GROMACS .gro file of C-alpha atoms in nm:
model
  132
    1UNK     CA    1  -9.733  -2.817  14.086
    2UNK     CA    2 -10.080  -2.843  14.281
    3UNK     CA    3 -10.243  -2.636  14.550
    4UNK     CA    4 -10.495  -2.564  14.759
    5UNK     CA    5 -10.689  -2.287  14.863
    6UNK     CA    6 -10.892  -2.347  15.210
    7UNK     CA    7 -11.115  -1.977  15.277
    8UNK     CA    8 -11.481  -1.923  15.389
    9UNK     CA    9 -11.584  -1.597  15.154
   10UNK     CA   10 -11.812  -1.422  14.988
   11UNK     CA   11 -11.894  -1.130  14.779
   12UNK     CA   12 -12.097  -0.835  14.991
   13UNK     CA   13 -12.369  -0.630  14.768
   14UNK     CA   14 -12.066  -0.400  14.663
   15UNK     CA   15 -11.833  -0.675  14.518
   16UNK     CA   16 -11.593  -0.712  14.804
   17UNK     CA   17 -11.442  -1.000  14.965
   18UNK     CA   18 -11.627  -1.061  15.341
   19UNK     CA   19 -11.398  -1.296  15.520
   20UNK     CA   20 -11.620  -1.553  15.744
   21UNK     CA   21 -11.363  -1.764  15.941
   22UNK     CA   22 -11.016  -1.726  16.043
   23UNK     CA   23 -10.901  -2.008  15.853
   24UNK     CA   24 -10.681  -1.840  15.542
   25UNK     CA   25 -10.473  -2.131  15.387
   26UNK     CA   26 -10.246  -2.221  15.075
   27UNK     CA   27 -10.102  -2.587  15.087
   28UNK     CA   28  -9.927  -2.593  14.730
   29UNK     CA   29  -9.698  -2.881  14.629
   30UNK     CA   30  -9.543  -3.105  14.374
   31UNK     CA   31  -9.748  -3.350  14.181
   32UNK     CA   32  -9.523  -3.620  14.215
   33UNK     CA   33  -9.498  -3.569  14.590
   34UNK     CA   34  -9.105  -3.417  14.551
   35UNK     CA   35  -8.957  -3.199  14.740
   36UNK     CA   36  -8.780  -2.964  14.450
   37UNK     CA   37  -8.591  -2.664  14.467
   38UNK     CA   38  -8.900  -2.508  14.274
   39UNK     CA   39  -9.100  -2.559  14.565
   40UNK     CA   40  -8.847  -2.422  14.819
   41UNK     CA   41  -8.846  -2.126  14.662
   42UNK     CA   42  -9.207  -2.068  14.630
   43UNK     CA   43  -9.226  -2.175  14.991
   44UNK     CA   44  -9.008  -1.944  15.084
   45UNK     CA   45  -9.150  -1.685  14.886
   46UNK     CA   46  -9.447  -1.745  15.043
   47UNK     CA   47  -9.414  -1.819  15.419
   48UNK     CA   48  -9.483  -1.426  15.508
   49UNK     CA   49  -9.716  -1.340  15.284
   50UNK     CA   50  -9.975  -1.267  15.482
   51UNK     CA   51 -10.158  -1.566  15.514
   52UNK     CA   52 -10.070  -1.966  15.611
   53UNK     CA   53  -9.907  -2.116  15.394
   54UNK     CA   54  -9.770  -2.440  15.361
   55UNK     CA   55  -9.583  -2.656  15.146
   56UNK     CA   56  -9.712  -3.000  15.155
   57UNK     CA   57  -9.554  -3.337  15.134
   58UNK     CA   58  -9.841  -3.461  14.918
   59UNK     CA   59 -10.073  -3.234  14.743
   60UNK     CA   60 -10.221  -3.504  14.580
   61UNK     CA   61 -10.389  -3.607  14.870
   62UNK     CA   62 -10.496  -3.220  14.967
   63UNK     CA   63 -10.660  -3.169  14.627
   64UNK     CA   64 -10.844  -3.506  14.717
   65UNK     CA   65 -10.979  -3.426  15.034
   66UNK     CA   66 -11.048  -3.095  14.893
   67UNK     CA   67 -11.303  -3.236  14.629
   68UNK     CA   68 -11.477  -3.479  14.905
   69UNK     CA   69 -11.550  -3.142  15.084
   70UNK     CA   70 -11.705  -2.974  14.797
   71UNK     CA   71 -11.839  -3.292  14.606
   72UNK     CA   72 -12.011  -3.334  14.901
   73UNK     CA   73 -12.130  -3.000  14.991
   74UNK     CA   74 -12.271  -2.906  14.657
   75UNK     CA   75 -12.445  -3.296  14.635
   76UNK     CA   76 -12.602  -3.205  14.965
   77UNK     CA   77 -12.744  -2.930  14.918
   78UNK     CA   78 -12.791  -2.922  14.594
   79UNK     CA   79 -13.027  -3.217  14.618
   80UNK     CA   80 -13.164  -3.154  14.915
   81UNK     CA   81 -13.262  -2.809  14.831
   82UNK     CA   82 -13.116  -2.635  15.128
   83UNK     CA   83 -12.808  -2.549  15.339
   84UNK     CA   84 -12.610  -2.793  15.543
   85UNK     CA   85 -12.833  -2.621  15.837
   86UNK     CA   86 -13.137  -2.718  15.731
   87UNK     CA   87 -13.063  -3.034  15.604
   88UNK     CA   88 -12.913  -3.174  15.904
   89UNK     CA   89 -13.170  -3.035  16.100
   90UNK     CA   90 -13.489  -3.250  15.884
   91UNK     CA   91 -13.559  -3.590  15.934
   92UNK     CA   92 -13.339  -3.808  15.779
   93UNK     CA   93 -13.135  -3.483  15.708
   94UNK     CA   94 -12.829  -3.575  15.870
   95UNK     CA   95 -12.843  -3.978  15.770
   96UNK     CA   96 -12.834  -3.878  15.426
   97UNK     CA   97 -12.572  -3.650  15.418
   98UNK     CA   98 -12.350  -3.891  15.628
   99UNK     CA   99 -12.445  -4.189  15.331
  100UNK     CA  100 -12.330  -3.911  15.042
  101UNK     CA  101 -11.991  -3.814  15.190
  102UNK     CA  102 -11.889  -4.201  15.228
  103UNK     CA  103 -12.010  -4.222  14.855
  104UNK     CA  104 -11.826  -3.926  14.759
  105UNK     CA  105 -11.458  -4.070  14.981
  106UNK     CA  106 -11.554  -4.384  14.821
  107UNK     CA  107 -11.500  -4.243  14.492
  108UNK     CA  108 -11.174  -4.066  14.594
  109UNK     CA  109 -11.045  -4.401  14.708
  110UNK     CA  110 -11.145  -4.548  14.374
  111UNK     CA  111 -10.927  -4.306  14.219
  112UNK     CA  112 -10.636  -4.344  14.414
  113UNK     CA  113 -10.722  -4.148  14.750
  114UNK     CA  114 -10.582  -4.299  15.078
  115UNK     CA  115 -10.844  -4.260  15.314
  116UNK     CA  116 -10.795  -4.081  15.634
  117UNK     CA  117 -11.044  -4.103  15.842
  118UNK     CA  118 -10.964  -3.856  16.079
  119UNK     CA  119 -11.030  -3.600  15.763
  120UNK     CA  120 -11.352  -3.797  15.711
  121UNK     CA  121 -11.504  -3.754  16.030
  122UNK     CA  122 -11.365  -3.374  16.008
  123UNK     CA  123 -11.552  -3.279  15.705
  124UNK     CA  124 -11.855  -3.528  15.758
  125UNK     CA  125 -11.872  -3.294  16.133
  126UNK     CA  126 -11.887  -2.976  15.940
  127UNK     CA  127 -12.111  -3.138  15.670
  128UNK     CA  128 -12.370  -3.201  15.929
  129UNK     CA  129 -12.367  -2.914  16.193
  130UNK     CA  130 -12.736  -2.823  16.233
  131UNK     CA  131 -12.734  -2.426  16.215
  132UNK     CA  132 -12.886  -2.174  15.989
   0.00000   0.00000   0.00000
């Protein structure tokens, strides 16, 4: 069984969890894309837990688009030297991150990934929002 964990947090100066955005989400699924009675009854154990959750019909593909988000969060800033923010906002900023996330889905397709590009154009949007 896979899943997938989708929440902007941190860790204030006294070790607890700040919250940043509403979204609060648990896609979880089998690996072979079944639908088994294992995963009804997590499902169901988890529908009203407090948060969204969601059983997938491939978590393959979540865990994919997952690791295009943060393969190409951490390569952006990470060589850039900045935030998303500031690197969209230089010159060139926002051409380069654009060229690393196609790289990075490239990869993913390489290893199996089928390509959506409406999750593409999602993350590359967030990827390249010019704020602080």
């Amino acid at each position: 069984m896979g899943g997938v964990c989708k929440i902007a947090a941190t860790l204030d100066a006294q070790g607890r969890i700040v919250h940043f955005t509403p979204p609060h989400q648990l896609f979880y699924g089998e690996l072979d894309d079944s639908r088994s009675v294992r995963l009804a009854r997590i499902d169901a154990a988890l529908r009203n837990a407090g948060f969204d959750a969601c059983a997938v019909s491939s978590i393959t593909t979540a865990l994919w688009e997952k690791w295009i988000l943060l393969s190409s969060l951490g390569g952006i800033t990470c060589l850039m030297r900045g935030t998303i923010g500031q690197v969209a906002a230089a010159p060139g900023g926002e051409a380069f991150a654009r060229a690393l996330i196609e790289e990075v889905a490239s990869v993913a397709a390489a290893g199996g990934y089928r390509r959506r590009d409406d999750v593409i154009a999602e993350t590359t949007a967030l990827l390249t929002q010019q704020r602080n």
